[in-house]
Each structure stands twice: as C-alpha cells, then as structure tokens.
Coordinates of C-alpha atoms in Angstrom, one line a residue:
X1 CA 15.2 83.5 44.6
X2 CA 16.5 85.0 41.5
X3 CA 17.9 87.6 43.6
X4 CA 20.9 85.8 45.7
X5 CA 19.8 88.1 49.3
X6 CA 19.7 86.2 51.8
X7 CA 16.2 84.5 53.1
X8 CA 15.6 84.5 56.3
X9 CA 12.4 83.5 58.9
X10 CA 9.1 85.0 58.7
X11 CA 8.9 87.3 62.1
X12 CA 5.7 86.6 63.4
X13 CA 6.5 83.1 63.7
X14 CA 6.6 82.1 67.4
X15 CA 9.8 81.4 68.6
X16 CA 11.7 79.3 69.5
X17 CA 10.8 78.6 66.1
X18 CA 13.1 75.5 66.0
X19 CA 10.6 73.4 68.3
X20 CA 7.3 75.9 67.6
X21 CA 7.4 74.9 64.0
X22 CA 7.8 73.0 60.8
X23 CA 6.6 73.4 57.4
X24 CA 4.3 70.4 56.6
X25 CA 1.4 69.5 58.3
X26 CA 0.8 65.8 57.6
X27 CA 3.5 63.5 59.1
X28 CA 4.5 61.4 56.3
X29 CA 6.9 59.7 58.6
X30 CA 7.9 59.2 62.6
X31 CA 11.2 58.7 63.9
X32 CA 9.9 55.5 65.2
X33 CA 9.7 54.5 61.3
X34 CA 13.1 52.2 59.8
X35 CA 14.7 55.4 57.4
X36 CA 15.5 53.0 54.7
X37 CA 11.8 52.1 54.0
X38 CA 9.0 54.2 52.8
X39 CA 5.9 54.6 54.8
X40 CA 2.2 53.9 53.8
X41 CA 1.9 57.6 53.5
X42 CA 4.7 58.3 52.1
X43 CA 4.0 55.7 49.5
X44 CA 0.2 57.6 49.2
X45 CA 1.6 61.1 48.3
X46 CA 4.5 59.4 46.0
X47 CA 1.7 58.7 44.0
X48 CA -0.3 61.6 44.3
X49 CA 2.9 63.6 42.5
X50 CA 3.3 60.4 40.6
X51 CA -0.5 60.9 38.9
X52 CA 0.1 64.6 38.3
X53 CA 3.0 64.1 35.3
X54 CA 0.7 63.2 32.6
X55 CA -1.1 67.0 33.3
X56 CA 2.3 68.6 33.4
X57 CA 3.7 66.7 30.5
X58 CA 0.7 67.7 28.7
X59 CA 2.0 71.7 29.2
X60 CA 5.0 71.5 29.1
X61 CA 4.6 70.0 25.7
X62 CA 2.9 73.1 24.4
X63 CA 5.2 75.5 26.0
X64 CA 6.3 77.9 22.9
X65 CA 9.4 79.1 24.6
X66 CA 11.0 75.7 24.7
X67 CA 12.3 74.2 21.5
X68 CA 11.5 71.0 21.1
X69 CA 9.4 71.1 23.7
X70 CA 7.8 67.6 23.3
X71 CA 11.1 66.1 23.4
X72 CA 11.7 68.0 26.9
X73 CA 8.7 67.0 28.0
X74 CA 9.0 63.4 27.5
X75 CA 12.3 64.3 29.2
X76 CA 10.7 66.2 32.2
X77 CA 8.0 62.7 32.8
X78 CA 10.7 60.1 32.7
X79 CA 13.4 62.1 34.8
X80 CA 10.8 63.1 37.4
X81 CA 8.9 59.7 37.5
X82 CA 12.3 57.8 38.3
X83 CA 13.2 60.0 41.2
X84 CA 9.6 59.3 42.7
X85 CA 10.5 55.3 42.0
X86 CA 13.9 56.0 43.8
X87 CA 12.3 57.7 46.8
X88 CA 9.7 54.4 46.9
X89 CA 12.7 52.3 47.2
X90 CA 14.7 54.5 49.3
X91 CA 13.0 57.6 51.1
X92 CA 16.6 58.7 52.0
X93 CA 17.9 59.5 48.0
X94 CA 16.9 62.6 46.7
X95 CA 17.4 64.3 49.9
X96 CA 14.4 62.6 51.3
X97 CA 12.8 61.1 53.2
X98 CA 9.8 62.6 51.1
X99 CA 7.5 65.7 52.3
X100 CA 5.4 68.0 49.8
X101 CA 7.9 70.4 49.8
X102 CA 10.7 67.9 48.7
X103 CA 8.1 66.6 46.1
X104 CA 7.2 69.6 44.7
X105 CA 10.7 70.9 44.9
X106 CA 12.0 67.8 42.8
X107 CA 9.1 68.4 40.2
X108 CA 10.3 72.1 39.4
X109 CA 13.6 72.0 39.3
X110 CA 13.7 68.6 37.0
X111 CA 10.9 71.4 34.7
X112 CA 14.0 73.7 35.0
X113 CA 16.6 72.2 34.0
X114 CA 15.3 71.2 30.8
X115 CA 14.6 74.8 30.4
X116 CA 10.7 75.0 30.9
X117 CA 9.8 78.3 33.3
X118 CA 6.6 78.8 33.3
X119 CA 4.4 75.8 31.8
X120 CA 0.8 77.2 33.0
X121 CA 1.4 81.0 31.4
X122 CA -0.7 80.9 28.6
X123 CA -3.8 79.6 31.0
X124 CA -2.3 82.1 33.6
X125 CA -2.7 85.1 31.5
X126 CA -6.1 83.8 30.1
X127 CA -7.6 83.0 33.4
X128 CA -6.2 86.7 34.3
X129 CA -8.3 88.6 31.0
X130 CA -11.4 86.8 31.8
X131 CA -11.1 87.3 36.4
X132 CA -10.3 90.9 35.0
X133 CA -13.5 91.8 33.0
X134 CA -15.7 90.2 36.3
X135 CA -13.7 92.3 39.1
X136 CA -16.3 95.1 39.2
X137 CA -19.5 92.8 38.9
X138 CA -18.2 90.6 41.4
X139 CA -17.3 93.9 44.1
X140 CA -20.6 95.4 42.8
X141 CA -22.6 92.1 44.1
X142 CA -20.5 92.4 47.6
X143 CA -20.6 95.8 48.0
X144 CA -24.8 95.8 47.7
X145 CA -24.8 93.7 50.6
X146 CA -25.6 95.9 53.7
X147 CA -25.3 93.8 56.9
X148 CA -21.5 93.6 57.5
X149 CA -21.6 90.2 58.7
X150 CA -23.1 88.9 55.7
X151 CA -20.5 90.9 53.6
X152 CA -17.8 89.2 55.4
X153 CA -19.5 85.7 54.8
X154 CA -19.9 86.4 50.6
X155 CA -16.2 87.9 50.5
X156 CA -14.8 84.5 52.0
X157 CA -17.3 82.6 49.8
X158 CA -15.6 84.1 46.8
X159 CA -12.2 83.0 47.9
X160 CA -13.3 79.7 48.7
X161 CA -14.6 79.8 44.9
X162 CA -11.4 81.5 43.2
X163 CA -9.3 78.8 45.3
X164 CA -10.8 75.8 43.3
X165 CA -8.7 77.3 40.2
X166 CA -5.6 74.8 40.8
X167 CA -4.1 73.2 37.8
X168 CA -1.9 71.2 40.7
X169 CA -4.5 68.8 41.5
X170 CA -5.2 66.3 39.1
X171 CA -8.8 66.1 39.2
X172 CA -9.3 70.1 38.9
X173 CA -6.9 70.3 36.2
X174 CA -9.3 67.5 34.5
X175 CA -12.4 69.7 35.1
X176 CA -10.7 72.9 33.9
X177 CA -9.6 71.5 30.7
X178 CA -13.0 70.1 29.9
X179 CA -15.3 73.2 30.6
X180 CA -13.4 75.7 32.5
X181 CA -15.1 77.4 36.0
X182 CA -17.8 79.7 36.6
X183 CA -16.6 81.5 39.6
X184 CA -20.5 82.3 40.5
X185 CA -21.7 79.1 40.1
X186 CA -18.6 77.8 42.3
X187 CA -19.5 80.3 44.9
X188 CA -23.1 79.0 45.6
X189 CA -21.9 75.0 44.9
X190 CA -19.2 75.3 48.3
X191 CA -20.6 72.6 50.3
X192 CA -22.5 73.6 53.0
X193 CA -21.0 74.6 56.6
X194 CA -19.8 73.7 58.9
X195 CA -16.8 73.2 56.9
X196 CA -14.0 70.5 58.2
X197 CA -13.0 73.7 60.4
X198 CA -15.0 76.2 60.5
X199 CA -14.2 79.7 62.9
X200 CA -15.7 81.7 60.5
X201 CA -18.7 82.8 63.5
X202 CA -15.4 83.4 66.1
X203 CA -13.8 85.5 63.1
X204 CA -17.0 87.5 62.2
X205 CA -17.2 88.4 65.3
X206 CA -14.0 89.7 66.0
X207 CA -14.2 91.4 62.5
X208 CA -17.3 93.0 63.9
X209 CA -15.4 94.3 67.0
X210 CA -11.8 95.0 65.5
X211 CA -9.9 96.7 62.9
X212 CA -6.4 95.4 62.4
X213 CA -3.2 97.7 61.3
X214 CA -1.8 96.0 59.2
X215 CA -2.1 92.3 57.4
X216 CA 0.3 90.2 55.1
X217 CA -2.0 87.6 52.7
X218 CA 0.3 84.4 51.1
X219 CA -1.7 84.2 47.9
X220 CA -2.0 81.7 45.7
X221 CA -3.3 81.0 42.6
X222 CA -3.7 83.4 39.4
X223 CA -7.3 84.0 37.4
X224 CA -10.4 84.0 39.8
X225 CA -9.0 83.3 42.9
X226 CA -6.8 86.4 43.1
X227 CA -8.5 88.6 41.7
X228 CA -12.3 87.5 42.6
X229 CA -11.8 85.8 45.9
X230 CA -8.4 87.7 47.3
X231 CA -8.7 91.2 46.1
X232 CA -12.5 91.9 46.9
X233 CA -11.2 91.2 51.1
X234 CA -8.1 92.8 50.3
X235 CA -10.2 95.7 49.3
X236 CA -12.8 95.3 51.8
X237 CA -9.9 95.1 54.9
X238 CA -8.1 98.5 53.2
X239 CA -12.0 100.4 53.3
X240 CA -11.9 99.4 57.0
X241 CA -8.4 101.5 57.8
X242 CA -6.0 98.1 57.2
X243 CA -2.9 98.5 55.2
X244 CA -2.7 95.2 53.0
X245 CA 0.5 93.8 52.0
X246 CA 0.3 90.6 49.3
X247 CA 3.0 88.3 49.5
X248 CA 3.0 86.3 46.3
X249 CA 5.9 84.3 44.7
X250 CA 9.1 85.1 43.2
X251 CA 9.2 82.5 40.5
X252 CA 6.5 80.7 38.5
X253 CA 5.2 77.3 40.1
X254 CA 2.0 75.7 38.7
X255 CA -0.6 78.4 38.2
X256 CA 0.4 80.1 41.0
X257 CA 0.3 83.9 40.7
X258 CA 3.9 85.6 40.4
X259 CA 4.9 89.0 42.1
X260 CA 5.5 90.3 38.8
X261 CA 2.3 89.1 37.5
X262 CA 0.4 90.7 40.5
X263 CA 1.8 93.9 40.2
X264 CA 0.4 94.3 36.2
X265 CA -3.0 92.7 37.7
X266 CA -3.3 95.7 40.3
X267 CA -2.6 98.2 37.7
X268 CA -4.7 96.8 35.2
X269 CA -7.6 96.9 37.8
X270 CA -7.0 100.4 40.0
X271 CA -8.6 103.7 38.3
X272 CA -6.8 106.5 37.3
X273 CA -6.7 107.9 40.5
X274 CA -5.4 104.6 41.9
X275 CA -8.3 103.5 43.7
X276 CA -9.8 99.9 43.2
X277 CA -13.4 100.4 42.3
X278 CA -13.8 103.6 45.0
X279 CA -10.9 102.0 47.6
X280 CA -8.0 104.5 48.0
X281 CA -5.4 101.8 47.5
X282 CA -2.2 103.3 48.6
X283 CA -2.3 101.3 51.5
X284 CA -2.0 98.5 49.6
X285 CA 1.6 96.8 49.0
X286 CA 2.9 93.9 46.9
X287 CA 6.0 92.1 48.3
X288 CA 7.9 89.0 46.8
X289 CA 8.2 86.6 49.2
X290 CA 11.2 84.9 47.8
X291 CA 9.4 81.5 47.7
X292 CA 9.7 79.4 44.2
X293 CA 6.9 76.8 45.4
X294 CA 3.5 76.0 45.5
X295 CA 4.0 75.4 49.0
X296 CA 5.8 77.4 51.8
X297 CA 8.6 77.4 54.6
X298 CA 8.0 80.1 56.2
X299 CA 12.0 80.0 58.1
X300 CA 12.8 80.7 54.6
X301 CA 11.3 84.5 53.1
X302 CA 12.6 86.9 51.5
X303 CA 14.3 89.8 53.6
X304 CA 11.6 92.1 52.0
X305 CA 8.6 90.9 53.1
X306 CA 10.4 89.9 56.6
X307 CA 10.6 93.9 57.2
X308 CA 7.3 94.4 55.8
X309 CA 5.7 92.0 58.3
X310 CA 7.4 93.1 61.5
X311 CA 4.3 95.4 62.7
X312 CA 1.9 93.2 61.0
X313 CA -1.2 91.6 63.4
X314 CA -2.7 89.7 61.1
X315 CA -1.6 87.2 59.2
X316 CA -3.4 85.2 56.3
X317 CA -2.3 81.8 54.5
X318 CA -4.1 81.1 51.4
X319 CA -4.5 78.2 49.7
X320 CA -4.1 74.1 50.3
X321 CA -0.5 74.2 49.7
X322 CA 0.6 77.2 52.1
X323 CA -2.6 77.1 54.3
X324 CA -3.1 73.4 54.9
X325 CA -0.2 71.1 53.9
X326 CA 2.8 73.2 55.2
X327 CA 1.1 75.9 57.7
X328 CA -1.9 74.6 59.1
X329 CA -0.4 74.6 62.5
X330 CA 1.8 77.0 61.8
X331 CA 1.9 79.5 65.2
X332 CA 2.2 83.2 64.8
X333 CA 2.9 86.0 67.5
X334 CA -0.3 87.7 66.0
X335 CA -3.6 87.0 64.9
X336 CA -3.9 84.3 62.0
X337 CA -6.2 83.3 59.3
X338 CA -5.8 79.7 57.4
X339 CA -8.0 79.6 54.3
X340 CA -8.1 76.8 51.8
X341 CA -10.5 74.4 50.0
X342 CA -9.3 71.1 50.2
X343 CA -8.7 69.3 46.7
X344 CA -6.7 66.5 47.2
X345 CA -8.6 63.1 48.6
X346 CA -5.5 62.8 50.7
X347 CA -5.7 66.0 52.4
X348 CA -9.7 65.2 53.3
X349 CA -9.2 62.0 54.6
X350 CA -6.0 63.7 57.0
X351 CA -8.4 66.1 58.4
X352 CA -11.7 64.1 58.4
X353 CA -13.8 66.1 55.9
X354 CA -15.2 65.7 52.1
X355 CA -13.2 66.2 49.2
X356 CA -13.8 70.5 48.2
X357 CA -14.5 71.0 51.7
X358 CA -13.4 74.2 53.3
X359 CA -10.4 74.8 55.8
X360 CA -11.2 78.6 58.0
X361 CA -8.9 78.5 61.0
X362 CA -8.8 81.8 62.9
X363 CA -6.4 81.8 65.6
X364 CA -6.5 84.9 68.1
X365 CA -3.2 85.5 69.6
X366 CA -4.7 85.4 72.9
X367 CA -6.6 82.3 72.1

C-alpha cells in the first residue's frame, strides 16, 4: 500500500487462522517434494505467466506515461522472463518456491521498477465509458423480471458475463483485442449449469428466506464486470435493507478496477439525489483493501476495510484470482460467496470442469 499503515488479517477469517488458512488454492508443491527442484505443476503455471509477457509487453509498450516505453518494455519481458527461467531451475530463488501470488508479485514489481503503473488504463477507462452508457439498460432488463428467484439467477448471470473481461489471461486478452465483448451476448453464451460448482439453488433459497446486514464484495476487474455484473447485485442487495461495502484495490494490477477508479465510477453512475437508478445508495461504501494484486491474502488488508468488515455476515470473493486460485477454500466466521468464471485451462483441469466454466460456492456458516 501506498499508504505505509499497517495491514493486518481480514476478521472474518476463521481462526486459528495459521492452520484454517492459506492464500492459494492449488498446491503447486508438497513438503514431501525435494525444495531444490520444480514440480510438474510448478513447471505448468511457470509457463502460464511465462505465455502472458508478450500481452504485457505489448502494453506496456504503448504506455504514454513512460518515456521510451518500448525500450522498457523490452526491459520488463527479458527481466521478468529470466526470473521465471531461475525459478525453473531453482523454485527456492526469488523468494520461491513459486505460487500465483509470488508470480504475479514478481510480474508487477519488475513493471514498476522500470516505471510503468498502470499498463491497462487506457482500455480501463474505455471499457469504463462504454459499461457506463449500458448500466441503466442492463438494471432496466433485471429490474422487469418479477419472480425474485429468477432475478437473482440473471443478476449472477451478468457477473459471470462482466467476469470474462480479464486482460490477465492470455486467451481473453487475444479475443478482446480482436473484437472486444458483448456483455449480452456473454450473458446468454455462459455454458449451461450445473457449473463445476454450482450452490446457486442452496443460495437462492436462502436469498429467498434472508436478508443480510451487512456484505463486503472483493471485486475485480474494471468495464463490464463492475459495473454490469457487480453493481446491478450490489444494487439489488442494498433495495433488500443490506449495506454494501466494495473492497477493491489500492494500486493498479492488470485491468483490475482501483479504489480510486471505483469511487469516479459510482459518481459517474448515482443520480443527483445519489441513488443508483431509484436505489437510495447511502448504504453503499467503497473501502481500499490495501491489496496491489490481482490475487489476494487475505492475512494481509488494509486496517480500513478490517474495521469495515467486523459486523459483516456476508462475505463475497470475486473473480478467478481472489475467488478461485487464492480463496476457494478460504473459511470465514460468516456466510460466504465464491464467484468466478474459470479462464485459465489450468484452473479447469484442477477442479474438473470446461474452460469458462462457472465457480458459485455458497458456504453457510452453519453449514
């Protein structure tokens, strides 16, 4: 964080949270494997980052805040693509052995160093303008839809669909470059349920049943999934009495949406009498959770958003990144919500589903 507070663990983490949890979800390693070679799946995600440089180095290259730019980018794809060669020949350099965090970690700060910040902002703040001028056709469409179960279905639909905007997968960053996304046409292409896990019949249910007081959402990325996919629940949980707190990032990472950049989105979209599209939206907070990352450890927020969440029952992940490679099992002392579409091959095979198959995990805190 920018801001040199302390961080501290996320509250509603079970505890102890020394043997309840840790931030990634696949095992790249066991401690049965020798430390001084890499493992088959270590070797597999090496290679996933390792395939990803070319995309970056293409950005970073047309970064105008960055003089000479291309040089630094040429910079940026050597420096980075060594360290993954060292962590194939030994997992323990870098401060390995290897996880996504430690990956994408490596990635970012190698992008800071030579100066570059924010390498997706111009398709950030484009994918904002054009999520922006749907918002109210895409609430309008939810909003006609009178049986409240069915409602619940379309508005987790929609984030499904606004997830697939990820420039941090490789294929997807392909696709986007080539023709861009139609958020609608994403939203009646998901593939058909049940999805890899699927507790979206347990979760209607209880939505059916209960209201919750209060609910922190990780989001993730910027454009559609934001503001077409996150902000239509968001607005949907505050018309049902909920007070909403979004926790987004404190510095840029991939396209993922920024606390600064969240807090012009909500203005941009809230009425003159601060309501989003007839939704009093007082209730509705923005908190920096301190993370720099497209992925999250949760021992490590910021002190902000750790008093923001101590009341919270509900807790909701977003997102491959926070809701499937670092917090899948992640165990909280209140109700929980993972939501993701899965986008990397290696990520589908792990959980034994299709690639842009869908991750709902509800987890009731008395289940």
């Amino acid at each position: 964080m920018e801001s040199a507070s302390e961080m501290v663990p996320f509250p509603l983490l079970q505890t102890p949270i020394e043997s309840n949890y840790r931030a990634c979800t696949i095992p790249y390693r066991f401690p049965s494997d020798n430390p001084k070679r890499p493992t088959p799946t270590e070797l597999t995600w090496i290679d996933l980052f390792y395939n990803s440089i070319p995309s970056f180095k293409k950005r970073a290259e047309s970064d105008p805040t960055v003089p000479d730019a291309t040089v630094k980018a040429q910079k940026f794809a050597e420096r980075y693509g060594a360290m993954l060669e060292d962590l194939k020949k030994d997992p323990e350099s870098h401060g390995g052995p290897p996880d996504c965090i430690l990956l994408c970690r490596l990635r970012e700060q190698v992008l800071r160093e030579l100066g570059f910040r924010d390498i997706f902002k111009k398709v950030k703040d484009e994918e904002n303008a054009k999520a922006i001028s749907l918002f109210s056709d895409v609430v309008s469409l939810n909003d006609a839809i009178e049986d409240e179960g069915k409602r619940l279905e379309n508005l987790v639909r929609g984030i499904f669909a606004g997830n697939i905007f990820d420039l941090g997968s490789a294929q997807l960053a392909e696709v986007f470059s080539r023709d861009g996304m139609s958020f609608l046409a994403s939203c009646q292409n998901l593939l058909p349920r049940p999805w890899v896990i699927d507790d979206l019949d347990t979760f209607r249910l209880k939505w059916s049943k209960k209201s919750w007081k209060k609910a922190i959402i990780f989001v993730d990325n910027s454009g559609a999934d934001i503001i077409l996919g996150i902000l239509p629940f968001a607005r949907e949980l505050l018309r049902r009495g909920t007070q909403v707190v979004l926790a987004a990032n404190d510095l840029p990472s991939i396209n993922d949406v920024t606390y600064p950049e969240l807090i012009e989105i909500i203005s941009k979209l809230k009425d003159e009498n601060g309501k989003l599209m007839g939704v009093d939206a007082s209730n509705l907070l923005i908190a920096n959770s301190g993370n720099d990352l497209p992925v999250i450890d949760l021992t490590q927020v910021s002190q902000e958003l750790a008093f923001l969440a101590a009341d919270a029952d509900l807790v909701i992940m977003e997102g491959m990144g926070r809701g499937i490679e670092t917090n899948l099992y992640a165990q909280f002392k209140c109700d929980s919500l993972k939501i993701a579409m899965v986008k990397h091959p290696e990520v589908a095979q792990f959980l034994g589903g299709r690639l842009y198959d869908c991750v709902f995990k509800y987890s009731d805190v008395l289940g």
